[in-house]
Coordinates of C-alpha atoms in Angstrom, one line a residue:
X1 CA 46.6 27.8 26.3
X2 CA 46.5 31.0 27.7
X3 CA 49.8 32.0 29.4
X4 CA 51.0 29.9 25.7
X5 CA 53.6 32.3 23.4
X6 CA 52.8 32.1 19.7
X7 CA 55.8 30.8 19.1
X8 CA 54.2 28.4 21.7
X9 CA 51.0 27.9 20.2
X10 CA 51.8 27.6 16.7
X11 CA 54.4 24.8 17.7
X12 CA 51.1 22.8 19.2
X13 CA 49.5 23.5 16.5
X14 CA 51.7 21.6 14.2
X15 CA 52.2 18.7 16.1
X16 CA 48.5 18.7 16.4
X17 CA 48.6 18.5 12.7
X18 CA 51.6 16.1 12.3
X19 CA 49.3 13.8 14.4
X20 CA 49.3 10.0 12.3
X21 CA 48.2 10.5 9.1
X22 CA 45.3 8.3 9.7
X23 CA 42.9 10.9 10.5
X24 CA 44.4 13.5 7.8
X25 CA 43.7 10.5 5.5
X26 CA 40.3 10.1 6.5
X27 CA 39.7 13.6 6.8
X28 CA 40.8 13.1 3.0
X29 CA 38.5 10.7 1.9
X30 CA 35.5 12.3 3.1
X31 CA 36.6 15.8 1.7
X32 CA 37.2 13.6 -1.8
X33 CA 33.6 11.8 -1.3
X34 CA 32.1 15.5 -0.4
X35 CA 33.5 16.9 -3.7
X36 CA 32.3 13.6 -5.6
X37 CA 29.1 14.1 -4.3
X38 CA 28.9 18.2 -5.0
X39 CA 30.4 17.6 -8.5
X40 CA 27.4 15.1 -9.2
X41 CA 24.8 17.9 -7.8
X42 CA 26.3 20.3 -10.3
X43 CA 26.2 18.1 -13.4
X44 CA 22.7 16.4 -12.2
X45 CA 21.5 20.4 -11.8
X46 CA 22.6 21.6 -15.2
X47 CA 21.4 18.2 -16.6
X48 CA 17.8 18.9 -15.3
X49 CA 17.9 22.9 -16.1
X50 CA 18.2 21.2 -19.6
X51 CA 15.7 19.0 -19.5
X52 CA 13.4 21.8 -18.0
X53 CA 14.1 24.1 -20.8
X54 CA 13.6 21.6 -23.1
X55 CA 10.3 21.1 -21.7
X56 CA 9.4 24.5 -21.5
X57 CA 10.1 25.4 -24.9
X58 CA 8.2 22.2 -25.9
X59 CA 5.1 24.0 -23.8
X60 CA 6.0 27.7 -25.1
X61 CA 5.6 26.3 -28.5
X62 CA 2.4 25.0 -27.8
X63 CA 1.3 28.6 -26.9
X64 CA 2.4 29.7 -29.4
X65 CA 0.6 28.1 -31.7
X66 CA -2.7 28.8 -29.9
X67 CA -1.7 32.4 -29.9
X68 CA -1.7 32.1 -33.6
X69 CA -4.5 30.4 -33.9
X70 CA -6.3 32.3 -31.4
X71 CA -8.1 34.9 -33.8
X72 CA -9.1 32.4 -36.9
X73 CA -11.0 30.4 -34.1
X74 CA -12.9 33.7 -33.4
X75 CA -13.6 34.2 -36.2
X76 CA -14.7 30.6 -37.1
X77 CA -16.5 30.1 -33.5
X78 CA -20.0 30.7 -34.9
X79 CA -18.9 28.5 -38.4
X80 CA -18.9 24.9 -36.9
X81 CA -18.3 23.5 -40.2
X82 CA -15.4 25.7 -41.0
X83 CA -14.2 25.4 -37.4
X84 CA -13.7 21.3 -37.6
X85 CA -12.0 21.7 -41.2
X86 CA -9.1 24.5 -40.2
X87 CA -8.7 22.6 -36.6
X88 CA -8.2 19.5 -39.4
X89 CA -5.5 21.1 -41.0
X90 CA -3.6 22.3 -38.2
X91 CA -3.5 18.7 -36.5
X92 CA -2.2 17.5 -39.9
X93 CA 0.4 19.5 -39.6
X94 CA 1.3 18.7 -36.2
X95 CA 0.4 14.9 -36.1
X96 CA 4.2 14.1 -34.7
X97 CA 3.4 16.9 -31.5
X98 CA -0.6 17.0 -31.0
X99 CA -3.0 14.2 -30.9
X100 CA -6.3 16.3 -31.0
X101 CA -7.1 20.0 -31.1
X102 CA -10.6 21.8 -30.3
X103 CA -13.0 24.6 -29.0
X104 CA -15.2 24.7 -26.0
X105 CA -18.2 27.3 -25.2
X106 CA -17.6 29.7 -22.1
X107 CA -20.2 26.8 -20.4
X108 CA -17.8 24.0 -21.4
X109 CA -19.6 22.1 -24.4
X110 CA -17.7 21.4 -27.3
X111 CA -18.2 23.3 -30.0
X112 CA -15.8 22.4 -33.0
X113 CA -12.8 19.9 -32.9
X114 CA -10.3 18.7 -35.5
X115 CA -11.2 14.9 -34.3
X116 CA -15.0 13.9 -35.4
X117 CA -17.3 13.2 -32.3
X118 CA -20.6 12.4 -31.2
X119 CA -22.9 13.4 -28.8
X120 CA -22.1 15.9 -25.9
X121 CA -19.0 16.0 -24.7
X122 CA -17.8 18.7 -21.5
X123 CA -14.5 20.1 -20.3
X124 CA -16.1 22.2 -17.7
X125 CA -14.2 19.9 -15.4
X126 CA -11.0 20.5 -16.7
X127 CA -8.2 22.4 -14.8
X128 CA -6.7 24.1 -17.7
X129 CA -10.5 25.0 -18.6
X130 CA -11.5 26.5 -15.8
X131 CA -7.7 28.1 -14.9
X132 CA -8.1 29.7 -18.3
X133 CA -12.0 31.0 -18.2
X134 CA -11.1 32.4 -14.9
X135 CA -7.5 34.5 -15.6
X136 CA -8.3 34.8 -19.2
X137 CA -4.7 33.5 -20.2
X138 CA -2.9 30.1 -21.5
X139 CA -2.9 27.4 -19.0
X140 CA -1.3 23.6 -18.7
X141 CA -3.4 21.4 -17.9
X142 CA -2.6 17.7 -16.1
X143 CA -2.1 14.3 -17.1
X144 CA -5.5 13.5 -18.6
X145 CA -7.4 10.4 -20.5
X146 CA -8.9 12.5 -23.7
X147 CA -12.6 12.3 -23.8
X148 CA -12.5 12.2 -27.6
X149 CA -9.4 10.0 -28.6
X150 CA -9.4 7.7 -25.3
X151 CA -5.5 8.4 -25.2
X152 CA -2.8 10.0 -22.9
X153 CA -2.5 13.7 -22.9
X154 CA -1.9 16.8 -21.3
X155 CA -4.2 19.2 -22.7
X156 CA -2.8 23.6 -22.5
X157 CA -6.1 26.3 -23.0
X158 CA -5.8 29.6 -24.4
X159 CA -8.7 32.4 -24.7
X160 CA -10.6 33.2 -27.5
X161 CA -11.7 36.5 -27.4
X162 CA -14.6 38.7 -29.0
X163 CA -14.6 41.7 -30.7
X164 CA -15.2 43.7 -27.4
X165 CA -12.1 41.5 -25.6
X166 CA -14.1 39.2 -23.7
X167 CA -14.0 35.5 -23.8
X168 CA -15.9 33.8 -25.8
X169 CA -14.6 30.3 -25.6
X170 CA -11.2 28.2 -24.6
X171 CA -9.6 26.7 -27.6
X172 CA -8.0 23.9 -26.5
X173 CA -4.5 21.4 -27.7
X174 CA -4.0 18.2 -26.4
X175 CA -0.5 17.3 -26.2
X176 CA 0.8 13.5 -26.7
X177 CA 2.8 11.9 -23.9
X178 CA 5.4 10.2 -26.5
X179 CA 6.8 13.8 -26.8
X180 CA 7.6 14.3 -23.8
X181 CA 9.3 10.6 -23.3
X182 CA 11.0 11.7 -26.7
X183 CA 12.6 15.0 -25.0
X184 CA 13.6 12.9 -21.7
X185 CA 14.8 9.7 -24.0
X186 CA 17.2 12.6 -25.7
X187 CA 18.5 13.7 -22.7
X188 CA 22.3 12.7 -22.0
X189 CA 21.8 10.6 -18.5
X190 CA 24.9 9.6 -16.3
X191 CA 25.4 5.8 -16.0
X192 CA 22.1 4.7 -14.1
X193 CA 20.9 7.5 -13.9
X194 CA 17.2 8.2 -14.8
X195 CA 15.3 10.9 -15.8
X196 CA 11.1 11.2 -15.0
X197 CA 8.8 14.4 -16.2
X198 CA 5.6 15.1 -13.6
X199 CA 2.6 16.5 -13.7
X200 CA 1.2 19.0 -10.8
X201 CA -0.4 16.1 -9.2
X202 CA 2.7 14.0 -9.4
X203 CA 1.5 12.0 -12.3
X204 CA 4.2 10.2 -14.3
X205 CA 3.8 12.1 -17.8
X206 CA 7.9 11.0 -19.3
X207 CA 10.3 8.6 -18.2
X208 CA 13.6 7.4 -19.6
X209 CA 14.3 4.8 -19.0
X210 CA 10.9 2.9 -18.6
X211 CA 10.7 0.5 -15.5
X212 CA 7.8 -1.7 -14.6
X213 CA 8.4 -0.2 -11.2
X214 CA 7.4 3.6 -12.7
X215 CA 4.7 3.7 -15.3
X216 CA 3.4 6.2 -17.3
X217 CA -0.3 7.6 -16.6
X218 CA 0.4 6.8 -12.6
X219 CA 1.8 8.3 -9.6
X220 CA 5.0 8.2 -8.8
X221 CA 5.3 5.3 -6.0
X222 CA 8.0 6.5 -3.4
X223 CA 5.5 8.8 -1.4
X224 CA 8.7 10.7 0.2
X225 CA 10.2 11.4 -3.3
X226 CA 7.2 12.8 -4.6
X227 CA 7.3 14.9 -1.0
X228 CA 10.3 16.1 -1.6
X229 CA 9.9 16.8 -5.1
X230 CA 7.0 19.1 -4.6
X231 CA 8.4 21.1 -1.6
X232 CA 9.8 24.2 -3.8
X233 CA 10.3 24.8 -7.4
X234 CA 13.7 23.5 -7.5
X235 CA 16.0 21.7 -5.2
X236 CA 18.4 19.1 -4.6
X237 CA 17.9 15.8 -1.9
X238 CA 18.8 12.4 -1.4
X239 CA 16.5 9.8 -0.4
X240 CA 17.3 7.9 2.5
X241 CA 17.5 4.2 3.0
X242 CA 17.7 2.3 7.0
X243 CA 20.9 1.6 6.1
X244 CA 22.4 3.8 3.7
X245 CA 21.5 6.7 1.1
X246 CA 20.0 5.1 -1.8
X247 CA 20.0 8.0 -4.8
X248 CA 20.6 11.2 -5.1
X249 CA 17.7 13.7 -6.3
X250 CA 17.2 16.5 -8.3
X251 CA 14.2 18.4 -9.6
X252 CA 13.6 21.3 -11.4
X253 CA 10.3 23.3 -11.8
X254 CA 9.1 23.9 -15.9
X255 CA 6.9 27.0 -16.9
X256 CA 4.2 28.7 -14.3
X257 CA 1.0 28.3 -14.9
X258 CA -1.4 31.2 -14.4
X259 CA -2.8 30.2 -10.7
X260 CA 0.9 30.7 -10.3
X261 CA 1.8 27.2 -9.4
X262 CA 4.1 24.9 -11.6
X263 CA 2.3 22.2 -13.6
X264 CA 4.9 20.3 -14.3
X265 CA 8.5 19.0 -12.7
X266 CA 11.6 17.3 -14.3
X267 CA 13.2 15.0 -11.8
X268 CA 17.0 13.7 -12.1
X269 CA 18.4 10.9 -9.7
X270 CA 21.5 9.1 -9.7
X271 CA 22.8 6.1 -7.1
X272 CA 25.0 7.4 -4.8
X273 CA 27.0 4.1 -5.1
X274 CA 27.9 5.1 -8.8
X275 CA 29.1 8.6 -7.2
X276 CA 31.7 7.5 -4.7
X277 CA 32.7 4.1 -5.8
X278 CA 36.2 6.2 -7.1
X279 CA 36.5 8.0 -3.3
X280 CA 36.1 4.5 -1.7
X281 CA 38.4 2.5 -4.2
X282 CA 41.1 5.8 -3.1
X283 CA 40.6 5.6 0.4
X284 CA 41.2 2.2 0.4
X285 CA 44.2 2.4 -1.6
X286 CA 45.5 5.4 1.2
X287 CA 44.6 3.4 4.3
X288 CA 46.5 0.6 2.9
X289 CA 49.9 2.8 2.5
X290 CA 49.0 4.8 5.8
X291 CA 49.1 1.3 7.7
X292 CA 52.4 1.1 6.8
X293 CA 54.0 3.9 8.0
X294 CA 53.6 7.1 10.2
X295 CA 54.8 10.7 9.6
X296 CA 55.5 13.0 11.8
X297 CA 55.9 16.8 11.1
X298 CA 57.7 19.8 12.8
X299 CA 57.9 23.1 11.9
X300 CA 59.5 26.4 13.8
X301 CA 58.2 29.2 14.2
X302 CA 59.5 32.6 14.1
X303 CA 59.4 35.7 16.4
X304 CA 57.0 38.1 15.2
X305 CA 54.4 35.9 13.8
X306 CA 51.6 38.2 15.8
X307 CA 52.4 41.1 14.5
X308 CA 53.8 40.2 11.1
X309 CA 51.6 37.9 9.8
X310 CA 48.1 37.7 12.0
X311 CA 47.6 41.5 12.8
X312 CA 47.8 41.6 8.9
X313 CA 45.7 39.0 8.4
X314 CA 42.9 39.6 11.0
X315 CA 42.8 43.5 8.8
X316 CA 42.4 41.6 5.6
X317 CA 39.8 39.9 6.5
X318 CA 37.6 42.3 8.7
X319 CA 38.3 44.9 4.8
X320 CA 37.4 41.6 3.0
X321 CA 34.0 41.1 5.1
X322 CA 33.0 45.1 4.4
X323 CA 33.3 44.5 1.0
X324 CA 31.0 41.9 0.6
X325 CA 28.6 43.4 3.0
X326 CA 28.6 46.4 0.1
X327 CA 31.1 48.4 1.7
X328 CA 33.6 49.9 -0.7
X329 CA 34.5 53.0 0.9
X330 CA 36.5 50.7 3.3
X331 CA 40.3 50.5 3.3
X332 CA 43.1 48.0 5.0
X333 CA 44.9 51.4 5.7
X334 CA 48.4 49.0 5.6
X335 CA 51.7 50.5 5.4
X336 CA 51.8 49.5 1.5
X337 CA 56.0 48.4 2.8
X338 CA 57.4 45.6 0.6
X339 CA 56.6 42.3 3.0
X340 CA 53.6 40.1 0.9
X341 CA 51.2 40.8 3.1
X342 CA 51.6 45.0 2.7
X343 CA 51.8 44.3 -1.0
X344 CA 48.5 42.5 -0.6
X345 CA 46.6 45.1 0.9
X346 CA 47.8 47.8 -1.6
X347 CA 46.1 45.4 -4.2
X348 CA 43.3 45.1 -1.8
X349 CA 42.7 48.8 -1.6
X350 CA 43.0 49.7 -4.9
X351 CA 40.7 46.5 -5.9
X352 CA 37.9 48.4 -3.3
X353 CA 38.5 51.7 -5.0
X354 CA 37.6 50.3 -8.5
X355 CA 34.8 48.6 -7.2
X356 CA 33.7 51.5 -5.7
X357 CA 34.0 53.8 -8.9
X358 CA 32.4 51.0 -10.9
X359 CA 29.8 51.0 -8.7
X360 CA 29.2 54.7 -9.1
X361 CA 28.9 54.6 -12.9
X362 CA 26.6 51.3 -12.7
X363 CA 24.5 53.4 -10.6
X364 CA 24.2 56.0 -13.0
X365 CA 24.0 53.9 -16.2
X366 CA 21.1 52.2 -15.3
X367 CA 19.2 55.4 -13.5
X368 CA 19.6 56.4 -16.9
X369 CA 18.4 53.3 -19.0
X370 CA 15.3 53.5 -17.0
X371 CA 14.8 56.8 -17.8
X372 CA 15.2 56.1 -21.2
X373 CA 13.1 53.4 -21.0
X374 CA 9.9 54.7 -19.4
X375 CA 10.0 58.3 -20.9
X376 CA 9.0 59.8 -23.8
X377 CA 12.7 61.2 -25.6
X378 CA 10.5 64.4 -27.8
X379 CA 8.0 65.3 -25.0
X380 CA 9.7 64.7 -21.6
X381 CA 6.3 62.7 -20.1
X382 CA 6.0 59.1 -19.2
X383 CA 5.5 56.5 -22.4
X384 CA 2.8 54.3 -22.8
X385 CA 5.3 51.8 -21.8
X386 CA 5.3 53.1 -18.1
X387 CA 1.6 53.9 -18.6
X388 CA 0.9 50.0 -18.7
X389 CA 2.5 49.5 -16.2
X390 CA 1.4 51.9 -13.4
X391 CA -2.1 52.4 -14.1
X392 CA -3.3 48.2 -13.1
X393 CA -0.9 48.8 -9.9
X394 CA -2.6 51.9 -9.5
X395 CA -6.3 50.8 -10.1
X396 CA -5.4 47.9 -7.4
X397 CA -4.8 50.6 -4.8
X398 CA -7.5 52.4 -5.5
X399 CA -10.0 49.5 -5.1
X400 CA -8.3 48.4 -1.7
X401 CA -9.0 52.1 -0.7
X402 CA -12.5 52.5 -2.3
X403 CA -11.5 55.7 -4.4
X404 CA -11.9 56.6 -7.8
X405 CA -8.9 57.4 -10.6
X406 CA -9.6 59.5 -13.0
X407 CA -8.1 59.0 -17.0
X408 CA -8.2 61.8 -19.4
X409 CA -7.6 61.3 -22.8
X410 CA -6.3 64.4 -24.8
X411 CA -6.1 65.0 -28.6
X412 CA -4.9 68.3 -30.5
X413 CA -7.1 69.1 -33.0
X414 CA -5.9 69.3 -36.6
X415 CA -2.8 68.7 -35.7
X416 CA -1.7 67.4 -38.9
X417 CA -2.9 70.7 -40.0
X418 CA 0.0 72.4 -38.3
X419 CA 2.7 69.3 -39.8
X420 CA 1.6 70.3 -43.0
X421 CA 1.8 74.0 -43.0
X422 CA 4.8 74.8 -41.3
X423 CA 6.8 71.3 -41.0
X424 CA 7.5 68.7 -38.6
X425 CA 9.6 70.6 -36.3
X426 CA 7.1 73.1 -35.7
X427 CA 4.6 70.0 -34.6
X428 CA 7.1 69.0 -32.5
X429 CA 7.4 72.5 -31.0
X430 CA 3.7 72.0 -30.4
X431 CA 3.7 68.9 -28.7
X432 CA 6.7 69.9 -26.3
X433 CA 4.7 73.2 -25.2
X434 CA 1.9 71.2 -24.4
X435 CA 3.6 68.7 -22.7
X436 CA 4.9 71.8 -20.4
X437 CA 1.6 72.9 -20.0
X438 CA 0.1 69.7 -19.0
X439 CA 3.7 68.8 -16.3
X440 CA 2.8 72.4 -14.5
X441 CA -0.9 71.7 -14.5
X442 CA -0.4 68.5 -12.1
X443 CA -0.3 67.3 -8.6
X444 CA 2.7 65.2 -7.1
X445 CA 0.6 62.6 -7.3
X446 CA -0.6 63.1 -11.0
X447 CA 0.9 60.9 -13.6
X448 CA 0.9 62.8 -17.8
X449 CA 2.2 60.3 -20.0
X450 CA 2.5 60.3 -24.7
X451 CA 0.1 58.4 -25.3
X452 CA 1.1 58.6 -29.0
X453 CA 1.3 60.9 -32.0
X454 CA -0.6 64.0 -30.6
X455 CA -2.4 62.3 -28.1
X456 CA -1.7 62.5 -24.1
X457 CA -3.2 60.9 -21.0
X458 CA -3.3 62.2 -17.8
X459 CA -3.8 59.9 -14.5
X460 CA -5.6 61.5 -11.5
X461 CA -5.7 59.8 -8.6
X462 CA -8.2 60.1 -5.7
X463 CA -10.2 62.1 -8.4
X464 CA -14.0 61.6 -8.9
X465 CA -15.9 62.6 -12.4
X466 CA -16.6 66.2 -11.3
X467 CA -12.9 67.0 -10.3
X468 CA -12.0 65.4 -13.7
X469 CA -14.5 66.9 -16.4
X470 CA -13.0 70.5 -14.1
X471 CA -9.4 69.6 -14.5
X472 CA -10.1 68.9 -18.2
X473 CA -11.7 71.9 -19.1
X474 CA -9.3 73.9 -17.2
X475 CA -6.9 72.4 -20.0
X476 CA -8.6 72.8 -22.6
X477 CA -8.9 76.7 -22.1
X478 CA -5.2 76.4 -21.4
X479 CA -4.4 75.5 -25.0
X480 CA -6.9 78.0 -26.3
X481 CA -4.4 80.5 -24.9
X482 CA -1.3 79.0 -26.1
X483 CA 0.4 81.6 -28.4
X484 CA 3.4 79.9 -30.7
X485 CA 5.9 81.0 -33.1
X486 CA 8.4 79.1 -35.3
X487 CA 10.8 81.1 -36.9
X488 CA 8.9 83.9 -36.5
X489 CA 5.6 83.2 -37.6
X490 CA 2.9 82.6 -35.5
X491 CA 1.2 78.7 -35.9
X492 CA -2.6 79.9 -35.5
X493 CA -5.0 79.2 -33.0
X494 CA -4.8 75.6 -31.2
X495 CA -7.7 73.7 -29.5
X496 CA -7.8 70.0 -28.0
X497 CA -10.7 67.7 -28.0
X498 CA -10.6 65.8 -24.5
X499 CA -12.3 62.6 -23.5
X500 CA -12.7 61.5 -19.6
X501 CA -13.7 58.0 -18.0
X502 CA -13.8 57.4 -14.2
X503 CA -12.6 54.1 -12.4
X504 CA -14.7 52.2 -11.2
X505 CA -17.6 53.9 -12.3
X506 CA -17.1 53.6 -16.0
X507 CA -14.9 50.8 -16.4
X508 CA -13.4 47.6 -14.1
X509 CA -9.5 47.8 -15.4
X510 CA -6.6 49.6 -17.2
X511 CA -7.2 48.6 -20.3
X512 CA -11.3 49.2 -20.2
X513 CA -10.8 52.6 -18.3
X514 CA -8.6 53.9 -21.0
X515 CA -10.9 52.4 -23.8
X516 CA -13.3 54.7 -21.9
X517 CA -11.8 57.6 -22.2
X518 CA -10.5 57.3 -26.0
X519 CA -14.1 56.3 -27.0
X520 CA -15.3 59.9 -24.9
X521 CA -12.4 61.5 -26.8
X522 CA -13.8 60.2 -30.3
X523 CA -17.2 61.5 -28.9
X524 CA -15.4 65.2 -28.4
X525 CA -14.0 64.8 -31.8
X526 CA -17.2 64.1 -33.6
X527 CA -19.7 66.7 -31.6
X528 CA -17.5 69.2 -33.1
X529 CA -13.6 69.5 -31.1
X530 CA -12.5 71.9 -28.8
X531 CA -14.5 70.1 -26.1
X532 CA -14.5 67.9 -22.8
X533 CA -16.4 64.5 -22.8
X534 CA -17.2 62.0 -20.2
X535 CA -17.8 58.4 -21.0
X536 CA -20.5 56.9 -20.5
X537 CA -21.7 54.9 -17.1
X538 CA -22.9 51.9 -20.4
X539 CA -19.4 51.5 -21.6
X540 CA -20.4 52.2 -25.9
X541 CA -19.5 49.5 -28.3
X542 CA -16.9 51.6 -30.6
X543 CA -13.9 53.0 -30.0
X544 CA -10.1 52.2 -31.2
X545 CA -8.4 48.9 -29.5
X546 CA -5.8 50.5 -26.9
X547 CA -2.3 49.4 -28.5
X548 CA -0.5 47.1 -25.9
X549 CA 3.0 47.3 -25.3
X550 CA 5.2 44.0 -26.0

């Protein structure tokens, strides 16, 4: 092969090719079967992301109604009475979805219920209970006999909160299994196919159709199907027979709980059979013909070939693999002459050069939106947007590092005052000279972010409560000494009241650390403004709710 011409080679390589069209045939078939088989993975995937979504929204509208259900049952928590008749009303309303609904204590006991019950009855047990007293968020529970109807359910939690944000109790819902057979019965299955809905523990929870073989309420029998079901989120597989595949699989993962594993699967299969019964019935038609008669091909080749046609090639390809690595600076450098393959790599370049200018403004579009989105458009500083979410990432790092972070909360005082007097623009004057103040008062590692209206925080890292309560007055005496005109009149005296709180010391988390500090602010403000605060190491009772941002 070696001492071969290319005029040589490529003449072996046709009458390699022109060999009897019985293996080109088979080759054929089993690209045809290969496609069959892919074509049946896409449709089987797309039919399961639908069936997951359906599922999911059926689940997102069961928080949803907890969520708006959430504060009446605080309210009602201590009214038992009360609690039973609005629980009532809302299964009334949701007879066709929900089969029960109810409240348990933080320890577990029931406490109110929209079904009537006696006695003592616990969901301490439960998984969604516990999953939701522990991360203090809505959780889907597992198949499940209901202790008070005796029927098949999947129960989701969701937090009930106090006044102060803490849990109180874990409302619960109790979801009926027909709804979910209803979802997978309306799904548009292949011939054969079928479509089942599991539970984390691979409990049958939906099935369409129904077999004897697979029965609600149990596991699913084939031990290497439910294997292979629960090895990712999503996936695709075919379950093997001794002789032959039997079906093919495909599963799809539905919501994510808040232990961050997936409670619940939707799982697709189809016989294989069913999938290449047209290949087969066209392979056999081919072999039949092919047995007939043999064909045999010969081309010529040209002189030239190598450095016509391959050198091109080999360029186009070694440009077209820089490319996708992200290289779009690269070029095919080609002659840009009038033969195809010239013409090709003039398109190629100036395809790379688009790229590469699109690329460049993408860049710059987004650097931009996330500008736009994470700063304050009047003031310059950080919104509270990007202020929820730094400061938990923060506050983790802190903690693995043992140091404290330091919040101060900042108000002007009479600051409507000045919007009064002189205008709105002249406020905003205000606020943009103490936002310049405040940027050339910090360290690189200092974060000063709006928190709203007239009211800025600052975020001090590595800061204890003496280094804050300095840092703090050191501010406040700065805006003593601001001086400001607007249109030539001078705006007055300014003074701010500021409020400071200390992580870990005064509070566990964002949210409580800057509850901290806007309850030491209020403190400022009511001693008398124009004054630094610290919270207190007894977190205090009032204070406004910190606004959280959707």
């Amino acid at each position: 092969m070696k001492n071969l011409s290319t005029r040589s080679r490529l003449i072996l390589l046709v009458v390699v090719s022109a060999l009897p069209a019985l293996g080109l045939t088979a080759y054929s078939a089993f690209e045809e079967r290969s496609v069959a088989r892919n074509n049946a993975r896409a449709d089987l995937v797309r039919l399961t992301k639908l069936a997951a979504r359906e599922q999911e929204q059926i689940i997102e509208g069961v928080r949803q109604s907890m969520l708006a259900s959430a504060q009446v049952l605080a309210l009602l928590k201590g009214d038992r009475a009360g609690c039973n008749r609005y629980l009532a009303g809302l299964l009334a309303q949701n007879s066709n979805r929900y089969h029960t609904m109810g409240v348990y204590d933080v320890d577990g006991e029931l406490v109110c219920s929209a079904v009537p019950w006696k006695g003592r009855i616990s969901g301490a047990d439960r998984g969604y209970f516990r999953r939701t007293k522990e991360t203090g968020a809505f959780a889907i529970g597992e198949y499940q006999t209901g202790r008070l109807t005796g029927r098949e359910a999947v129960n989701f939690g969701f937090p009930v909160r106090d006044a102060a944000g803490k849990i109180a109790a874990v409302a619960f819902i109790g979801f009926d299994l027909d709804s979910f057979n209803r979802v997978a019965a309306t799904t548009p299955l292949p011939k054969d196919g079928n479509i089942t809905v599991l539970d984390r523990n691979g409990v049958v929870i939906g099935r369409h159709p129904e077999t004897a073989a697979v029965r609600t309420g149990e596991k699913l029998p084939n031990a290497r199907v439910l294997e292979a079901t629960f090895s990712a989120r999503s996936g695709v597989f075919e379950r093997e027979r001794v002789d032959r595949a039997d079906r093919l699989f495909v599963y799809e993962g539905v919501a994510r709980d808040t232990d961050g594993s997936t409670p619940i699967r939707v799982l697709v299969s189809l016989p294989l059979d069913l999938i290449f019964a047209e290949a087969n019935r066209t392979l056999a038609r081919t072999l039949a013909g092919i047995a007939a008669a043999t064909l045999l091909l010969l081309l010529g080749a040209w002189f030239g070939t190598e450095f016509f046609v391959y050198r091109n090639i080999r360029t186009l390809v070694e440009t077209a693999r820089r490319v996708r690595a992200g290289d779009f600076s690269v070029r095919t450098r080609m002659r840009y002459e009038n033969d195809e393959f010239n013409q090709v790599g003039r398109a190629f370049d100036e395809m790379a050069e688009t790229l590469q200018q699109r690329e460049q403004e993408l860049k710059k579009v987004m650097h931009d939106l996330k500008e736009q989105a994470i700063t304050d458009s009047l003031t310059g500083l950080y919104n509270l947007r990007y202020l929820r979410e730094l400061l938990p990432r923060e506050l983790a790092r802190a903690q693995r590092n043992r140091s404290p972070v330091a919040a101060i909360m900042i108000d002007i005082d009479y600051f409507k005052r000045i919007n009064d007097t002189f205008g709105h623009d002249a406020g905003n004057l205000v606020l943009r000279e103490l936002s310049a103040l405040l940027k050339g008062s910090l360290r690189a590692s200092d974060i000063a972010c709006r928190y709203g209206g007239e009211e800025f925080t600052l975020i001090l890292p590595d800061v204890p409560l003496e280094g804050a309560l300095q840092k703090a007055e050191a501010i406040r005496l700065a805006v003593k000494g601001l001086a400001l005109d607007y249109n030539g009149e001078p705006l007055g005296a300014f003074s701010a009241s500021l409020g400071v709180a200390i992580f870990p010391q005064h509070a566990g988390d964002a949210n409580a650390l800057l509850v901290r500090a806007d309850e030491a602010l209020y403190r400022a403000k009511g001693a008398g403004r124009d004054r630094v605060v610290a919270s207190e190491v007894v977190p205090a009772q009032r204070g406004r709710l910190v606004p959280q941002v959707p």
